[in-house]
CSV table of N, CA, C and O in Angstrom, one decimal:
chain,number,residue,atom,x,y,z
G,883,MET,N,-94.8,110.6,49.1
G,883,MET,CA,-95.0,109.4,48.2
G,883,MET,C,-94.0,108.4,48.4
G,883,MET,O,-94.3,107.2,48.5
G,884,VAL,N,-92.7,108.8,48.4
G,884,VAL,CA,-91.6,107.8,48.6
G,884,VAL,C,-91.7,107.2,50.0
G,884,VAL,O,-91.5,106.0,50.1
G,885,ASP,N,-92.1,108.0,51.0
G,885,ASP,CA,-92.2,107.4,52.4
G,885,ASP,C,-93.4,106.4,52.4
G,885,ASP,O,-93.2,105.4,53.1
G,886,ARG,N,-94.4,106.7,51.7
G,886,ARG,CA,-95.6,105.8,51.7
G,886,ARG,C,-95.2,104.5,51.0
G,886,ARG,O,-95.6,103.4,51.4
G,887,LEU,N,-94.5,104.6,49.9
G,887,LEU,CA,-94.1,103.5,49.2
G,887,LEU,C,-93.1,102.6,50.0
G,887,LEU,O,-93.2,101.4,50.0
G,888,GLY,N,-92.2,103.3,50.7
G,888,GLY,CA,-91.3,102.6,51.6
G,888,GLY,C,-92.0,101.9,52.7
G,888,GLY,O,-91.7,100.8,53.1
G,889,GLY,N,-93.1,102.5,53.2
G,889,GLY,CA,-93.9,101.8,54.3
G,889,GLY,C,-94.6,100.6,53.7
G,889,GLY,O,-94.6,99.6,54.4
G,890,LYS,N,-95.1,100.7,52.5
G,890,LYS,CA,-95.8,99.5,51.9
G,890,LYS,C,-94.8,98.4,51.7
G,890,LYS,O,-95.1,97.2,51.9
G,891,ILE,N,-93.6,98.8,51.2
G,891,ILE,CA,-92.5,97.8,51.0
G,891,ILE,C,-92.2,97.1,52.3
G,891,ILE,O,-92.0,95.9,52.4
G,892,SER,N,-92.1,97.9,53.3
G,892,SER,CA,-91.8,97.3,54.7
G,892,SER,C,-92.8,96.3,55.1
G,892,SER,O,-92.6,95.3,55.7
G,893,GLN,N,-94.1,96.7,54.9
G,893,GLN,CA,-95.2,95.8,55.2
G,893,GLN,C,-95.1,94.5,54.4
G,893,GLN,O,-95.3,93.4,55.0
G,894,VAL,N,-94.9,94.6,53.2
G,894,VAL,CA,-94.8,93.4,52.3
G,894,VAL,C,-93.6,92.6,52.8
G,894,VAL,O,-93.8,91.3,52.9
G,895,MET,N,-92.5,93.2,53.1
G,895,MET,CA,-91.3,92.4,53.6
G,895,MET,C,-91.6,91.7,54.9
G,895,MET,O,-91.2,90.6,55.1
G,896,ALA,N,-92.4,92.4,55.8
G,896,ALA,CA,-92.7,91.8,57.1
G,896,ALA,C,-93.7,90.6,56.9
G,896,ALA,O,-93.5,89.6,57.5
G,897,GLN,N,-94.6,90.8,56.0
G,897,GLN,CA,-95.6,89.7,55.7
G,897,GLN,C,-94.8,88.5,55.0
G,897,GLN,O,-95.1,87.4,55.4
G,898,LEU,N,-93.9,88.8,54.2
G,898,LEU,CA,-93.1,87.8,53.5
G,898,LEU,C,-92.3,87.0,54.6
G,898,LEU,O,-92.3,85.8,54.6
G,899,GLN,N,-91.7,87.7,55.5
G,899,GLN,CA,-90.9,87.0,56.6
G,899,GLN,C,-91.8,86.2,57.4
G,899,GLN,O,-91.5,85.0,57.8
G,900,ALA,N,-93.0,86.7,57.8
G,900,ALA,CA,-94.0,85.9,58.6
G,900,ALA,C,-94.4,84.7,57.8
G,900,ALA,O,-94.5,83.6,58.4
G,901,LEU,N,-94.6,84.8,56.5
G,901,LEU,CA,-95.0,83.6,55.8
G,901,LEU,C,-93.9,82.6,55.7
G,901,LEU,O,-94.1,81.4,55.7
G,902,LYS,N,-92.7,83.1,55.5
G,902,LYS,CA,-91.5,82.2,55.5
G,902,LYS,C,-91.4,81.4,56.8
G,902,LYS,O,-91.1,80.2,56.8
G,903,GLU,N,-91.6,82.1,57.9
G,903,GLU,CA,-91.5,81.4,59.3
G,903,GLU,C,-92.7,80.4,59.4
G,903,GLU,O,-92.4,79.3,59.9
G,904,GLU,N,-93.9,80.8,59.0
G,904,GLU,CA,-95.0,79.9,59.1
G,904,GLU,C,-94.7,78.7,58.2
G,904,GLU,O,-95.0,77.5,58.6
G,905,ASN,N,-94.2,78.9,57.0
G,905,ASN,CA,-93.9,77.8,56.1
G,905,ASN,C,-92.9,76.8,56.8
G,905,ASN,O,-93.0,75.6,56.6
G,906,GLU,N,-91.9,77.4,57.4
G,906,GLU,CA,-90.9,76.5,58.1
G,906,GLU,C,-91.5,75.7,59.2
G,906,GLU,O,-91.2,74.5,59.4
G,907,VAL,N,-92.4,76.3,60.0
G,907,VAL,CA,-93.1,75.6,61.0
G,907,VAL,C,-94.0,74.4,60.4
G,907,VAL,O,-94.0,73.3,60.9
G,908,LEU,N,-94.6,74.7,59.3
G,908,LEU,CA,-95.5,73.7,58.6
G,908,LEU,C,-94.6,72.6,58.1
G,908,LEU,O,-95.0,71.4,58.2
G,909,LYS,N,-93.4,72.9,57.5
G,909,LYS,CA,-92.5,71.9,57.0
G,909,LYS,C,-92.1,71.0,58.2
G,909,LYS,O,-92.0,69.8,58.0
G,910,ASN,N,-91.7,71.6,59.3
G,910,ASN,CA,-91.3,70.8,60.5
G,910,ASN,C,-92.5,69.9,61.0
G,910,ASN,O,-92.3,68.7,61.3
G,911,ASP,N,-93.7,70.4,61.0
G,911,ASP,CA,-94.8,69.6,61.4
G,911,ASP,C,-95.1,68.5,60.5
G,911,ASP,O,-95.3,67.3,60.9
G,912,LEU,N,-94.9,68.7,59.2
G,912,LEU,CA,-95.1,67.7,58.2
G,912,LEU,C,-94.0,66.6,58.3
G,912,LEU,O,-94.4,65.4,58.3
G,913,MET,N,-92.8,67.0,58.6
G,913,MET,CA,-91.7,66.0,58.8
G,913,MET,C,-92.0,65.2,60.0
G,913,MET,O,-91.8,63.9,60.0
G,914,ASN,N,-92.5,65.8,61.1
G,914,ASN,CA,-92.8,65.1,62.3
G,914,ASN,C,-93.9,64.1,62.1
G,914,ASN,O,-93.9,62.9,62.5
G,915,GLN,N,-95.0,64.5,61.3
G,915,GLN,CA,-96.1,63.6,61.0
G,915,GLN,C,-95.6,62.5,60.1
G,915,GLN,O,-96.1,61.3,60.3
G,916,GLN,N,-94.8,62.7,59.2
G,916,GLN,CA,-94.3,61.6,58.3
G,916,GLN,C,-93.5,60.6,59.1
G,916,GLN,O,-93.6,59.4,58.9
G,917,THR,N,-92.7,61.1,60.1
G,917,THR,CA,-91.9,60.2,60.9
G,917,THR,C,-92.9,59.4,61.8
G,917,THR,O,-92.7,58.1,61.9
G,918,GLN,N,-93.9,60.0,62.3
G,918,GLN,CA,-94.9,59.3,63.1
G,918,GLN,C,-95.6,58.3,62.3
G,918,GLN,O,-95.9,57.1,62.7
G,919,ASN,N,-96.0,58.6,61.1
G,919,ASN,CA,-96.7,57.7,60.2
G,919,ASN,C,-95.8,56.5,59.9
G,919,ASN,O,-96.3,55.4,59.8
G,920,GLU,N,-94.5,56.7,59.7
G,920,GLU,CA,-93.6,55.6,59.4
G,920,GLU,C,-93.6,54.6,60.6
G,920,GLU,O,-93.6,53.4,60.5
G,921,ALA,N,-93.6,55.2,61.8
G,921,ALA,CA,-93.6,54.4,63.0
G,921,ALA,C,-94.9,53.6,63.1
G,921,ALA,O,-94.8,52.4,63.4
G,922,TYR,N,-96.0,54.2,62.8
G,922,TYR,CA,-97.3,53.5,62.8
G,922,TYR,C,-97.3,52.4,61.8
G,922,TYR,O,-97.8,51.3,62.0
G,923,ARG,N,-96.8,52.7,60.6
G,923,ARG,CA,-96.7,51.7,59.5
G,923,ARG,C,-95.9,50.4,60.0
G,923,ARG,O,-96.3,49.3,59.8
G,924,GLY,N,-94.8,50.7,60.7
G,924,GLY,CA,-94.0,49.6,61.2
G,924,GLY,C,-94.8,48.8,62.3
G,924,GLY,O,-94.8,47.6,62.2
G,925,GLN,N,-95.5,49.5,63.1
G,925,GLN,CA,-96.4,48.8,64.1
G,925,GLN,C,-97.5,48.0,63.4
G,925,GLN,O,-97.7,46.8,63.8
G,926,ILE,N,-98.1,48.5,62.4
G,926,ILE,CA,-99.1,47.8,61.7
G,926,ILE,C,-98.6,46.6,61.0
G,926,ILE,O,-99.2,45.5,61.1
G,927,GLU,N,-97.4,46.7,60.4
G,927,GLU,CA,-96.8,45.6,59.7
G,927,GLU,C,-96.5,44.5,60.8
G,927,GLU,O,-96.7,43.3,60.5
G,928,ARG,N,-96.0,44.8,61.9
G,928,ARG,CA,-95.7,43.8,62.9
G,928,ARG,C,-97.0,43.2,63.4
G,928,ARG,O,-97.0,41.9,63.6
G,929,LEU,N,-98.0,44.0,63.6
G,929,LEU,CA,-99.3,43.4,64.1
G,929,LEU,C,-99.9,42.5,63.0
G,929,LEU,O,-100.5,41.4,63.4
G,930,GLU,N,-99.8,42.9,61.8
G,930,GLU,CA,-100.3,42.0,60.7
G,930,GLU,C,-99.5,40.7,60.7
G,930,GLU,O,-100.1,39.6,60.5
G,931,ALA,N,-98.2,40.8,60.8
G,931,ALA,CA,-97.4,39.5,60.8
G,931,ALA,C,-97.8,38.7,62.0
G,931,ALA,O,-97.9,37.4,61.9
G,932,ASP,N,-97.9,39.3,63.2
G,932,ASP,CA,-98.4,38.5,64.4
G,932,ASP,C,-99.7,37.9,64.2
G,932,ASP,O,-100.0,36.7,64.5
G,933,ASN,N,-100.6,38.6,63.6
G,933,ASN,CA,-102.0,38.1,63.3
G,933,ASN,C,-101.9,36.9,62.3
G,933,ASN,O,-102.6,35.9,62.6
G,934,ALA,N,-101.1,37.0,61.3
G,934,ALA,CA,-101.0,35.9,60.4
G,934,ALA,C,-100.4,34.7,61.1
G,934,ALA,O,-100.9,33.6,60.8
G,935,ALA,N,-99.4,34.9,61.9
G,935,ALA,CA,-98.8,33.8,62.7
G,935,ALA,C,-99.9,33.1,63.6
G,935,ALA,O,-100.0,31.9,63.7
G,936,LYS,N,-100.7,33.9,64.3
G,936,LYS,CA,-101.8,33.4,65.1
G,936,LYS,C,-102.8,32.6,64.3
G,936,LYS,O,-103.3,31.6,64.7
G,937,GLU,N,-103.1,33.1,63.1
G,937,GLU,CA,-104.1,32.4,62.3
G,937,GLU,C,-103.5,31.1,61.8
G,937,GLU,O,-104.3,30.1,61.8
G,938,ARG,N,-102.3,31.0,61.5
G,938,ARG,CA,-101.6,29.7,61.2
G,938,ARG,C,-101.7,28.8,62.4
G,938,ARG,O,-102.0,27.6,62.2
G,939,GLU,N,-101.4,29.3,63.6
G,939,GLU,CA,-101.5,28.5,64.8
G,939,GLU,C,-102.9,27.9,65.0
G,939,GLU,O,-103.1,26.7,65.3
G,940,ILE,N,-103.9,28.8,64.8
G,940,ILE,CA,-105.3,28.4,65.0
G,940,ILE,C,-105.6,27.3,63.9
G,940,ILE,O,-106.3,26.3,64.3
G,941,GLU,N,-105.2,27.5,62.7
G,941,GLU,CA,-105.5,26.5,61.7
G,941,GLU,C,-104.8,25.2,62.0
G,941,GLU,O,-105.5,24.1,61.8
G,942,GLU,N,-103.6,25.2,62.5
G,942,GLU,CA,-103.0,23.9,62.9
G,942,GLU,C,-103.7,23.2,64.0
G,942,GLU,O,-103.9,22.0,64.0
G,943,ILE,N,-104.2,24.0,65.0
G,943,ILE,CA,-105.0,23.4,66.1
G,943,ILE,C,-106.3,22.8,65.6
G,943,ILE,O,-106.7,21.7,66.0
G,944,VAL,N,-106.9,23.5,64.7
G,944,VAL,CA,-108.2,23.0,64.2
G,944,VAL,C,-107.9,21.8,63.4
G,944,VAL,O,-108.7,20.8,63.5
G,945,ASN,N,-106.9,21.7,62.6
G,945,ASN,CA,-106.5,20.5,61.9
G,945,ASN,C,-106.2,19.3,62.8
G,945,ASN,O,-106.7,18.2,62.6
G,946,LYS,N,-105.5,19.6,63.9
G,946,LYS,CA,-105.3,18.5,64.9
G,946,LYS,C,-106.6,18.0,65.5
G,946,LYS,O,-106.8,16.8,65.7
G,947,ILE,N,-107.4,18.9,65.9
G,947,ILE,CA,-108.7,18.6,66.5
G,947,ILE,C,-109.5,17.7,65.5
G,947,ILE,O,-110.1,16.7,65.8
G,948,GLU,N,-109.6,18.2,64.2
G,948,GLU,CA,-110.3,17.4,63.2
G,948,GLU,C,-109.7,16.0,63.0
G,948,GLU,O,-110.5,15.1,62.8
G,949,SER,N,-108.4,15.9,63.0
G,949,SER,CA,-107.8,14.6,62.8
G,949,SER,C,-108.1,13.7,64.0
G,949,SER,O,-108.2,12.5,63.9
G,950,ILE,N,-108.1,14.3,65.2
G,950,ILE,CA,-108.5,13.5,66.4
G,950,ILE,C,-109.9,13.0,66.4
G,950,ILE,O,-110.2,11.8,66.7
G,951,LEU,N,-110.8,13.9,66.0
G,951,LEU,CA,-112.2,13.6,65.9
G,951,LEU,C,-112.6,12.7,64.7
G,951,LEU,O,-113.6,12.1,64.7
G,952,GLY,N,-111.7,12.7,63.8
G,952,GLY,CA,-111.8,11.8,62.7
G,952,GLY,C,-112.6,12.0,61.5
G,952,GLY,O,-113.1,11.4,60.8
């Protein structure tokens, strides 16, 4: 009975260790994804700023054309 209980405890401890290791891998994956998301956010912000600048340029060109055409 004691041997059987010891075996069960060993199994539970092994499962606990495996879950801890899997949890660590998942934490690392999450951190990597968060870092990548931050990089993407930065890219999106730059693209949005570029897009806004281009829209202002287009509006200025349109205004010049309208003023020329009268």
